[in-house]
CSV table of C-alpha atoms in Angstrom, one decimal:
chain,number,residue,atom,x,y,z
A,1,UNK,CA,113.7,95.7,117.7
A,2,UNK,CA,111.1,96.1,115.1
A,3,UNK,CA,108.5,93.3,114.8
A,4,UNK,CA,107.7,91.2,111.8
A,5,UNK,CA,104.1,92.3,110.6
A,6,UNK,CA,101.1,90.1,109.8
A,7,UNK,CA,98.5,91.9,107.5
A,8,UNK,CA,95.2,90.4,106.6
A,9,UNK,CA,93.7,91.7,103.4
A,10,UNK,CA,90.0,92.2,103.0
A,11,UNK,CA,88.8,92.4,99.4
A,12,UNK,CA,85.7,94.6,99.3
A,13,UNK,CA,82.9,94.8,96.8
A,14,UNK,CA,79.7,97.0,97.5
A,15,UNK,CA,80.7,97.4,101.0
A,16,UNK,CA,81.1,93.8,101.8
A,17,UNK,CA,84.2,91.5,102.3
A,18,UNK,CA,84.1,89.1,99.5
A,19,UNK,CA,86.2,86.1,98.3
A,20,UNK,CA,86.2,85.2,94.6
A,21,UNK,CA,87.6,82.5,92.4
A,22,UNK,CA,89.3,84.0,89.4
A,23,UNK,CA,87.1,87.1,89.7
A,24,UNK,CA,83.9,85.1,89.3
A,25,UNK,CA,81.7,83.5,91.6
A,26,UNK,CA,82.2,86.2,94.2
A,27,UNK,CA,80.8,85.4,97.6
A,28,UNK,CA,80.0,87.7,100.3
A,29,UNK,CA,81.6,86.5,103.5
A,30,UNK,CA,81.3,89.0,106.2
A,31,UNK,CA,80.6,92.8,107.2
A,32,UNK,CA,84.1,94.5,106.8
A,33,UNK,CA,83.7,96.5,110.1
A,34,UNK,CA,83.0,93.4,112.1
A,35,UNK,CA,85.8,91.5,110.5
A,36,UNK,CA,88.2,94.4,111.0
A,37,UNK,CA,87.4,94.4,114.6
A,38,UNK,CA,87.9,90.8,115.0
A,39,UNK,CA,91.4,91.0,113.4
A,40,UNK,CA,92.2,94.1,115.5
A,41,UNK,CA,91.3,92.3,118.7
A,42,UNK,CA,93.3,89.2,117.8
A,43,UNK,CA,96.4,90.9,117.1
A,44,UNK,CA,96.6,91.8,113.4
A,45,UNK,CA,99.4,94.4,112.9
A,46,UNK,CA,97.7,96.1,110.2
A,47,UNK,CA,94.8,95.7,107.8
A,48,UNK,CA,94.4,96.0,104.0
A,49,UNK,CA,91.2,96.9,102.2
A,50,UNK,CA,91.2,96.3,98.5
A,51,UNK,CA,88.3,97.6,96.4
A,52,UNK,CA,88.0,94.8,93.9
A,53,UNK,CA,85.2,96.5,91.8
A,54,UNK,CA,87.2,99.9,91.9
A,55,UNK,CA,84.6,101.8,90.1
A,56,UNK,CA,84.0,105.4,90.5
A,57,UNK,CA,80.3,104.7,91.8
A,58,UNK,CA,81.7,102.6,94.5
A,59,UNK,CA,84.2,105.1,95.9
A,60,UNK,CA,81.7,106.7,98.1
A,61,UNK,CA,80.8,103.2,99.7
A,62,UNK,CA,84.6,102.6,100.3
A,63,UNK,CA,85.1,106.1,101.8
A,64,UNK,CA,82.3,105.3,104.4
A,65,UNK,CA,83.7,101.8,105.1
A,66,UNK,CA,87.1,103.3,105.8
A,67,UNK,CA,85.6,106.0,108.1
A,68,UNK,CA,83.6,103.4,110.0
A,69,UNK,CA,86.5,101.0,110.5
A,70,UNK,CA,88.9,103.9,111.5
A,71,UNK,CA,86.6,105.0,114.4
A,72,UNK,CA,86.9,101.5,116.0
A,73,UNK,CA,90.1,99.9,115.0
A,74,UNK,CA,93.3,101.6,116.2
A,75,UNK,CA,96.0,100.1,113.8
A,76,UNK,CA,97.1,101.2,110.4
A,77,UNK,CA,94.8,100.9,107.6
A,78,UNK,CA,95.9,100.4,104.0
A,79,UNK,CA,93.5,101.2,101.1
A,80,UNK,CA,93.9,100.1,97.5
A,81,UNK,CA,91.8,99.5,94.3
A,82,UNK,CA,91.0,102.0,91.7
A,83,UNK,CA,93.3,104.8,93.1
A,84,UNK,CA,94.0,106.9,90.0
A,85,UNK,CA,94.8,110.4,91.1
A,86,UNK,CA,96.3,112.5,94.0
A,87,UNK,CA,92.6,113.5,94.7
A,88,UNK,CA,91.8,109.8,95.4
A,89,UNK,CA,94.8,109.7,97.8
A,90,UNK,CA,93.5,112.9,99.5
A,91,UNK,CA,90.0,111.7,100.1
A,92,UNK,CA,91.1,108.3,101.3
A,93,UNK,CA,93.7,109.7,103.6
A,94,UNK,CA,91.1,112.2,105.1
A,95,UNK,CA,88.8,109.2,105.8
A,96,UNK,CA,91.3,107.4,108.0
A,97,UNK,CA,93.5,105.5,105.7
A,98,UNK,CA,97.0,105.6,106.8
A,99,UNK,CA,98.6,104.1,103.5
A,100,UNK,CA,97.3,104.0,99.9
A,101,UNK,CA,98.4,101.3,97.6
A,102,UNK,CA,98.6,101.6,93.9
A,103,UNK,CA,99.2,99.0,91.2
A,104,UNK,CA,97.7,99.3,87.7
A,105,UNK,CA,97.3,103.0,87.9
A,106,UNK,CA,101.1,103.5,88.7
A,107,UNK,CA,102.0,101.2,85.8
A,108,UNK,CA,99.9,103.4,83.5
A,109,UNK,CA,101.1,106.7,85.2
A,110,UNK,CA,104.4,106.2,87.1
A,111,UNK,CA,104.3,110.0,88.0
A,112,UNK,CA,101.3,109.3,90.3
A,113,UNK,CA,103.9,107.8,92.6
A,114,UNK,CA,105.9,110.8,92.7
A,115,UNK,CA,103.1,113.4,92.9
A,116,UNK,CA,101.6,111.5,95.8
A,117,UNK,CA,104.8,111.0,97.6
A,118,UNK,CA,105.8,114.7,97.3
A,119,UNK,CA,102.4,115.8,98.5
A,120,UNK,CA,101.7,113.2,101.3
A,121,UNK,CA,105.0,111.8,102.1
A,122,UNK,CA,106.6,108.5,100.9
A,123,UNK,CA,105.4,106.8,104.1
A,124,UNK,CA,101.8,106.6,102.7
A,125,UNK,CA,102.6,105.4,99.2
A,126,UNK,CA,102.6,101.8,98.8
A,127,UNK,CA,103.5,100.3,95.4
A,128,UNK,CA,101.8,97.0,94.9
A,129,UNK,CA,103.0,94.7,92.2
A,130,UNK,CA,101.7,91.5,90.6
A,131,UNK,CA,104.5,89.3,89.3
A,132,UNK,CA,104.8,86.2,87.3
A,133,UNK,CA,107.7,84.2,85.8
A,134,UNK,CA,107.9,84.5,82.0
A,135,UNK,CA,110.9,82.6,80.6
A,136,UNK,CA,113.8,83.3,82.9
A,137,UNK,CA,112.3,86.7,83.7
A,138,UNK,CA,110.1,88.1,86.4
A,139,UNK,CA,107.4,90.2,84.6
A,140,UNK,CA,104.9,92.7,86.1
A,141,UNK,CA,101.3,92.2,85.3
A,142,UNK,CA,98.6,94.7,85.4
A,143,UNK,CA,94.8,94.6,86.0
A,144,UNK,CA,94.7,92.1,88.7
A,145,UNK,CA,97.2,89.9,87.2
A,146,UNK,CA,95.5,89.5,83.9
A,147,UNK,CA,97.6,91.5,81.5
A,148,UNK,CA,101.4,91.1,80.9
A,149,UNK,CA,103.2,94.4,80.7
A,150,UNK,CA,106.7,95.2,79.3
A,151,UNK,CA,108.0,95.8,82.8
A,152,UNK,CA,110.6,93.7,84.5
A,153,UNK,CA,109.8,93.3,88.3
A,154,UNK,CA,113.3,94.0,89.5
A,155,UNK,CA,113.5,97.1,87.5
A,156,UNK,CA,110.0,98.3,88.4
A,157,UNK,CA,110.6,97.8,92.0
A,158,UNK,CA,113.7,100.0,91.8
A,159,UNK,CA,112.0,102.6,89.7
A,160,UNK,CA,109.0,102.8,92.2
A,161,UNK,CA,111.2,103.4,95.0
A,162,UNK,CA,113.2,106.0,93.2
A,163,UNK,CA,109.9,107.7,92.4
A,164,UNK,CA,109.0,107.8,96.1
A,165,UNK,CA,107.1,104.7,97.1
A,166,UNK,CA,107.9,104.0,100.9
A,167,UNK,CA,106.8,100.4,100.8
A,168,UNK,CA,106.2,97.4,98.3
A,169,UNK,CA,103.8,94.7,98.2
A,170,UNK,CA,105.1,91.9,96.2
A,171,UNK,CA,102.4,89.5,95.0
A,172,UNK,CA,103.5,86.3,93.3
A,173,UNK,CA,101.0,85.2,90.8
A,174,UNK,CA,102.9,81.9,90.5
A,175,UNK,CA,102.4,80.9,94.2
A,176,UNK,CA,99.1,82.9,94.8
A,177,UNK,CA,96.4,80.4,95.7
A,178,UNK,CA,98.8,77.5,95.8
A,179,UNK,CA,99.1,77.5,99.5
A,180,UNK,CA,102.6,76.0,99.4
A,181,UNK,CA,104.5,79.0,100.8
A,182,UNK,CA,105.5,82.4,99.7
A,183,UNK,CA,107.6,83.0,96.6
A,184,UNK,CA,111.1,83.2,98.4
A,185,UNK,CA,113.1,83.5,95.2
A,186,UNK,CA,111.2,86.4,93.8
A,187,UNK,CA,111.2,88.1,97.3
A,188,UNK,CA,114.8,87.8,97.9
A,189,UNK,CA,115.6,89.0,94.4
A,190,UNK,CA,113.5,92.2,95.0
A,191,UNK,CA,114.9,92.7,98.6
A,192,UNK,CA,118.2,92.8,97.4
A,193,UNK,CA,117.8,95.9,95.2
A,194,UNK,CA,115.5,98.1,97.3
A,195,UNK,CA,115.8,99.9,100.7
A,196,UNK,CA,112.2,100.2,101.6
A,197,UNK,CA,110.2,97.7,103.7
A,198,UNK,CA,108.5,94.8,101.7
A,199,UNK,CA,105.3,92.9,102.3
A,200,UNK,CA,105.1,89.5,100.9
A,201,UNK,CA,101.8,88.3,99.3
A,202,UNK,CA,100.6,85.1,97.7
A,203,UNK,CA,101.2,81.6,98.7
A,204,UNK,CA,100.7,81.4,102.4
A,205,UNK,CA,98.6,78.2,103.4
A,206,UNK,CA,99.8,77.5,106.9
A,207,UNK,CA,101.7,78.9,109.8
A,208,UNK,CA,104.9,77.3,108.9
A,209,UNK,CA,104.9,79.3,105.5
A,210,UNK,CA,105.0,82.6,107.5
A,211,UNK,CA,107.8,81.1,109.7
A,212,UNK,CA,109.7,80.2,106.6
A,213,UNK,CA,109.3,83.6,105.1
A,214,UNK,CA,110.9,85.3,108.0
A,215,UNK,CA,113.6,82.8,108.6
A,216,UNK,CA,114.7,82.6,105.0
A,217,UNK,CA,114.4,86.2,104.0
A,218,UNK,CA,114.6,89.7,105.4
A,219,UNK,CA,111.2,90.6,104.2
A,220,UNK,CA,109.3,92.8,106.9
A,221,UNK,CA,105.7,91.6,106.7
A,222,UNK,CA,103.5,88.8,105.3
A,223,UNK,CA,99.9,89.5,103.9
A,224,UNK,CA,97.1,86.9,103.2
A,225,UNK,CA,93.5,87.0,102.7
A,226,UNK,CA,91.3,83.7,102.6
A,227,UNK,CA,93.3,81.6,104.9
A,228,UNK,CA,92.7,84.1,107.8
A,229,UNK,CA,89.0,84.5,106.7
A,230,UNK,CA,88.3,80.9,106.7
A,231,UNK,CA,90.2,80.5,110.0
A,232,UNK,CA,92.6,77.9,108.4
A,233,UNK,CA,95.2,80.1,110.0
A,234,UNK,CA,94.4,81.7,113.4
A,235,UNK,CA,96.0,85.1,114.0
A,236,UNK,CA,96.5,84.2,117.6
A,237,UNK,CA,98.1,80.8,116.8
A,238,UNK,CA,100.4,82.2,114.2
A,239,UNK,CA,101.8,84.9,116.5
A,240,UNK,CA,102.5,82.5,119.1
A,241,UNK,CA,104.2,80.2,116.8
A,242,UNK,CA,106.3,83.0,115.3
A,243,UNK,CA,107.3,84.0,118.8
A,244,UNK,CA,108.4,80.5,119.6
A,245,UNK,CA,110.3,80.5,116.4
A,246,UNK,CA,112.3,83.4,117.8
A,247,UNK,CA,110.8,85.9,115.2
A,248,UNK,CA,110.4,89.4,116.5
A,249,UNK,CA,106.5,89.4,117.1
A,250,UNK,CA,103.9,91.6,118.5
A,251,UNK,CA,101.5,89.8,120.7
A,252,UNK,CA,98.1,91.5,121.2
B,1,UNK,CA,88.8,121.4,126.0
B,2,UNK,CA,91.6,119.4,124.1
B,3,UNK,CA,92.7,121.3,121.2
B,4,UNK,CA,93.8,119.1,118.2
B,5,UNK,CA,95.5,121.6,115.8
B,6,UNK,CA,94.0,121.5,112.3
B,7,UNK,CA,96.6,123.1,110.0
B,8,UNK,CA,95.8,121.2,106.8
B,9,UNK,CA,98.5,118.8,107.3
B,10,UNK,CA,98.2,114.9,107.8
B,11,UNK,CA,95.6,112.8,109.3
B,12,UNK,CA,93.8,114.7,112.0
B,13,UNK,CA,90.8,112.4,111.6
B,14,UNK,CA,92.5,109.4,113.1
B,15,UNK,CA,93.8,111.6,116.0
B,16,UNK,CA,90.4,112.6,116.7
B,17,UNK,CA,88.9,109.1,116.5
B,18,UNK,CA,91.4,108.1,119.2
B,19,UNK,CA,91.3,111.1,121.5
B,20,UNK,CA,87.4,111.7,121.4
B,21,UNK,CA,86.7,108.5,123.2
B,22,UNK,CA,89.1,109.4,125.9
B,23,UNK,CA,88.3,113.2,126.2
B,24,UNK,CA,84.9,114.1,124.8
B,25,UNK,CA,85.6,117.8,124.7
B,26,UNK,CA,88.4,117.4,122.1
B,27,UNK,CA,88.1,119.5,119.0
B,28,UNK,CA,89.8,120.1,115.8
B,29,UNK,CA,90.7,123.8,115.7
B,30,UNK,CA,93.1,126.4,114.1
B,31,UNK,CA,91.5,129.2,116.3
B,32,UNK,CA,94.1,131.1,118.3
B,33,UNK,CA,91.6,131.8,121.0
B,34,UNK,CA,90.4,128.3,121.4
B,35,UNK,CA,94.1,127.1,121.3
B,36,UNK,CA,95.1,129.4,124.0
B,37,UNK,CA,92.2,128.5,126.2
B,38,UNK,CA,92.7,124.7,125.9
B,39,UNK,CA,93.6,122.4,128.8
B,40,UNK,CA,95.8,120.3,126.5
B,41,UNK,CA,97.1,121.0,122.8
B,42,UNK,CA,97.9,118.0,120.3
B,43,UNK,CA,100.0,118.9,117.3
B,44,UNK,CA,99.6,116.0,114.7
B,45,UNK,CA,101.5,115.8,111.6
B,46,UNK,CA,102.3,113.7,108.7
B,47,UNK,CA,104.4,114.3,105.5
B,48,UNK,CA,107.4,116.8,104.9
B,49,UNK,CA,108.8,119.1,107.6
B,50,UNK,CA,108.9,122.2,105.3
B,51,UNK,CA,105.3,121.9,104.2
B,52,UNK,CA,104.1,121.7,107.9
B,53,UNK,CA,106.2,124.4,109.3
B,54,UNK,CA,105.2,126.6,106.4
B,55,UNK,CA,101.5,125.8,107.0
B,56,UNK,CA,101.7,126.6,110.8
B,57,UNK,CA,103.6,129.9,109.8
B,58,UNK,CA,101.1,130.9,107.2
B,59,UNK,CA,98.1,130.6,109.6
B,60,UNK,CA,99.9,132.5,112.4
B,61,UNK,CA,100.0,129.3,114.5
B,62,UNK,CA,103.8,129.3,115.1
B,63,UNK,CA,103.3,132.4,117.3
B,64,UNK,CA,100.1,131.1,118.9
B,65,UNK,CA,102.1,127.7,119.9
B,66,UNK,CA,104.9,129.8,121.2
B,67,UNK,CA,102.3,131.7,123.4
B,68,UNK,CA,100.7,128.5,124.6
B,69,UNK,CA,104.1,127.2,125.6
B,70,UNK,CA,104.7,130.3,127.6
B,71,UNK,CA,101.4,130.0,129.2
B,72,UNK,CA,102.5,126.3,130.2
B,73,UNK,CA,99.5,124.6,128.3
B,74,UNK,CA,100.5,120.9,128.0
B,75,UNK,CA,101.6,120.4,124.4
B,76,UNK,CA,101.8,116.8,122.7
B,77,UNK,CA,103.3,116.7,119.2
B,78,UNK,CA,102.7,113.3,117.3
B,79,UNK,CA,105.1,112.0,114.5
B,80,UNK,CA,105.9,115.1,112.4
B,81,UNK,CA,104.2,117.0,115.1
B,82,UNK,CA,106.9,115.9,117.5
B,83,UNK,CA,109.7,116.8,115.0
B,84,UNK,CA,108.3,120.4,114.8
B,85,UNK,CA,108.8,120.8,118.4
B,86,UNK,CA,112.7,120.6,117.8
B,87,UNK,CA,115.0,123.5,116.8
B,88,UNK,CA,115.8,122.4,113.2
B,89,UNK,CA,115.3,119.8,110.8
B,90,UNK,CA,117.4,118.7,108.0
B,91,UNK,CA,114.6,117.1,105.8
B,92,UNK,CA,115.4,118.2,102.2
B,93,UNK,CA,116.9,121.4,103.4
B,94,UNK,CA,117.4,123.2,106.5
B,95,UNK,CA,114.1,124.4,108.2
B,96,UNK,CA,113.7,126.0,111.7
B,97,UNK,CA,111.3,124.3,114.1
B,98,UNK,CA,109.6,125.6,117.2
B,99,UNK,CA,112.4,125.1,119.4
B,100,UNK,CA,110.7,123.8,122.4
B,101,UNK,CA,113.0,120.8,122.6
B,102,UNK,CA,116.8,121.0,122.0
B,103,UNK,CA,118.4,119.2,119.1
B,104,UNK,CA,118.2,118.5,115.4
B,105,UNK,CA,116.0,116.3,113.2
B,106,UNK,CA,118.0,114.2,110.8
B,107,UNK,CA,117.5,111.3,108.3
B,108,UNK,CA,118.4,107.7,109.3
B,109,UNK,CA,122.0,106.8,108.6
B,110,UNK,CA,122.5,104.5,105.6
B,111,UNK,CA,123.7,101.8,105.2
B,112,UNK,CA,123.5,101.2,108.9
B,113,UNK,CA,119.7,101.3,108.7
B,114,UNK,CA,118.6,98.9,106.0
B,115,UNK,CA,115.1,99.9,105.4
B,116,UNK,CA,113.9,103.5,105.3
B,117,UNK,CA,111.1,104.4,106.4
B,118,UNK,CA,111.0,102.6,109.6
B,119,UNK,CA,107.5,101.1,109.2
B,120,UNK,CA,106.0,98.9,111.9
B,121,UNK,CA,105.7,98.0,115.6
B,122,UNK,CA,108.8,98.5,117.7
B,123,UNK,CA,109.2,97.8,121.6
B,124,UNK,CA,109.5,100.9,123.9
B,125,UNK,CA,112.6,101.0,126.1
B,126,UNK,CA,112.5,103.4,129.0
B,127,UNK,CA,115.5,105.8,129.2
B,128,UNK,CA,114.2,108.1,132.0
B,129,UNK,CA,111.4,108.0,134.5
B,130,UNK,CA,108.4,110.2,133.4
B,131,UNK,CA,104.7,110.3,133.6
B,132,UNK,CA,104.8,107.6,130.8
B,133,UNK,CA,106.7,105.1,133.0
B,134,UNK,CA,105.1,101.7,133.2
B,135,UNK,CA,103.4,101.7,130.0
B,136,UNK,CA,105.0,98.9,128.1
B,137,UNK,CA,104.8,97.1,124.8
B,138,UNK,CA,104.9,98.0,121.2
B,139,UNK,CA,103.9,101.1,119.2
B,140,UNK,CA,103.5,101.9,115.5
B,141,UNK,CA,106.2,103.9,113.7
B,142,UNK,CA,106.3,105.3,110.1
B,143,UNK,CA,109.2,107.8,109.6
B,144,UNK,CA,112.4,108.3,107.9
B,145,UNK,CA,113.8,111.1,110.2
B,146,UNK,CA,114.4,111.1,113.8
B,147,UNK,CA,115.2,113.5,116.5
B,148,UNK,CA,118.9,113.6,117.8
B,149,UNK,CA,117.6,115.0,121.0
B,150,UNK,CA,119.5,115.7,124.2
B,151,UNK,CA,119.6,112.6,126.5
B,152,UNK,CA,117.7,114.5,129.4
B,153,UNK,CA,114.7,115.0,127.1
B,154,UNK,CA,114.6,111.3,125.8
B,155,UNK,CA,112.1,109.5,128.0
B,156,UNK,CA,111.7,106.2,125.9
B,157,UNK,CA,113.4,104.9,122.8
B,158,UNK,CA,113.4,102.2,120.4
B,159,UNK,CA,116.2,100.3,118.7
B,160,UNK,CA,116.3,100.3,114.8
B,161,UNK,CA,119.2,98.6,113.4
B,162,UNK,CA,121.3,99.8,116.1
B,163,UNK,CA,120.1,103.3,116.2
B,164,UNK,CA,118.6,104.6,119.3
B,165,UNK,CA,115.6,106.4,118.1
B,166,UNK,CA,113.8,108.6,120.6
B,167,UNK,CA,110.2,107.6,120.8
B,168,UNK,CA,108.7,109.7,123.7
B,169,UNK,CA,110.4,112.9,124.3
B,170,UNK,CA,110.0,116.0,126.4
B,171,UNK,CA,109.8,117.4,129.9
B,172,UNK,CA,107.6,119.5,132.3
B,173,UNK,CA,104.7,120.5,129.8
B,174,UNK,CA,106.1,119.6,126.4
B,175,UNK,CA,106.1,116.2,125.0
B,176,UNK,CA,106.4,114.5,121.7
B,177,UNK,CA,105.8,110.9,120.3
B,178,UNK,CA,107.7,109.8,117.1
B,179,UNK,CA,105.2,106.9,116.7
B,180,UNK,CA,101.5,107.2,116.2
B,181,UNK,CA,99.7,106.6,119.6
B,182,UNK,CA,96.3,106.9,117.7
B,183,UNK,CA,97.5,103.7,115.8
B,184,UNK,CA,99.0,101.8,118.5
B,185,UNK,CA,96.1,99.9,119.9
B,186,UNK,CA,95.9,99.6,123.8
B,187,UNK,CA,99.5,100.9,124.4
B,188,UNK,CA,98.7,104.0,122.4
B,189,UNK,CA,95.6,104.6,124.4
B,190,UNK,CA,97.2,104.3,127.8
B,191,UNK,CA,99.9,106.8,126.6
B,192,UNK,CA,97.4,109.3,125.5
B,193,UNK,CA,95.6,108.9,128.9
B,194,UNK,CA,98.9,109.6,130.7
B,195,UNK,CA,99.3,112.9,128.7
B,196,UNK,CA,95.7,114.0,129.6
B,197,UNK,CA,96.4,113.2,133.2
B,198,UNK,CA,98.8,116.3,133.2
């Protein structure tokens, strides 16, 4: 039976793992290679590296970082942030990334999903979306959740999959940072309309939030960042708790 | 020398990263002479079947691999590289494969399988004793098509929504892994070591 996945996300700026509050007050917290090795050894199922600066100048730093991690960490690596062209996909895949996630660039240019999927295969194209409730609708936001778009999240998820995305990351702006659990209503709504794996993001604050996610929805994976980095949630304890709760779990 | 076939398809970098620490004479190559003098051959691959078989054909590597097979050099196909070892694939058309293993490669059946691709860690179940026997645990899969190989060539399988998905296949000198051993942590490393013990 396939296992439910736990995915730490490492936000990267200038080659370092950082955590920021509202994109300000960004603090360096660790060396990404050391942190990746730590998560690998403690049983993380995949890792996500997100380039929060996403500038052209920083691309070289990110490529080097991915290469260094890929030499020592033998689990799948997803890279996102500032990926705008199929050439960006190509460079990152050749550096050791297994999957590439796109967000704002796919909103601006949906054909990017199709082009990348045709050239590299659907399995490496991840559509990441930031979603917030506006009235009685789930709306997609771009640019790190700052700008409201015209897109309805349910429709955008369906369109992204039709264009060739092989996986969705659904990040709820409403629950992000609140630490009271994943946005089960949003996740259930999107899960009902697509047939690709879904990664839940935004809202996890404790072990029970992951257990609830996997008990109450059919979502495949849970992603979080700072709660893992701060060790509020230990990977080992989380995996054991999932196993005890009869959730299909891989133990390292 | 371990020849990792470099034909412009897929993530050879990660295969190299995982193999070099085990076998320091591993080398990315598309040279027929190097491939035919190798002790072991690894055929990686990610992406679409058509693109991969066409790339092999254009570089004259289909013929080279058939010669290597006749010379009984151990060959390991990984992911799409494993699917290329079969007779035919129905991925977006009908395409002939290398034919070293018997059977077709087909898409997961819907709606029985709820999520396509299968992405994630799944538990190996032994189907038949082989040089991989005794290595247990989870390995990492990413694929939408699977081999409907013959029972005799299925060494381990995984269960995905009730579909028996061949995971390690082959016999004698030809093997395939549908998952990514290079991305499957310690379990993957042990399985690669078993192949190199041939």
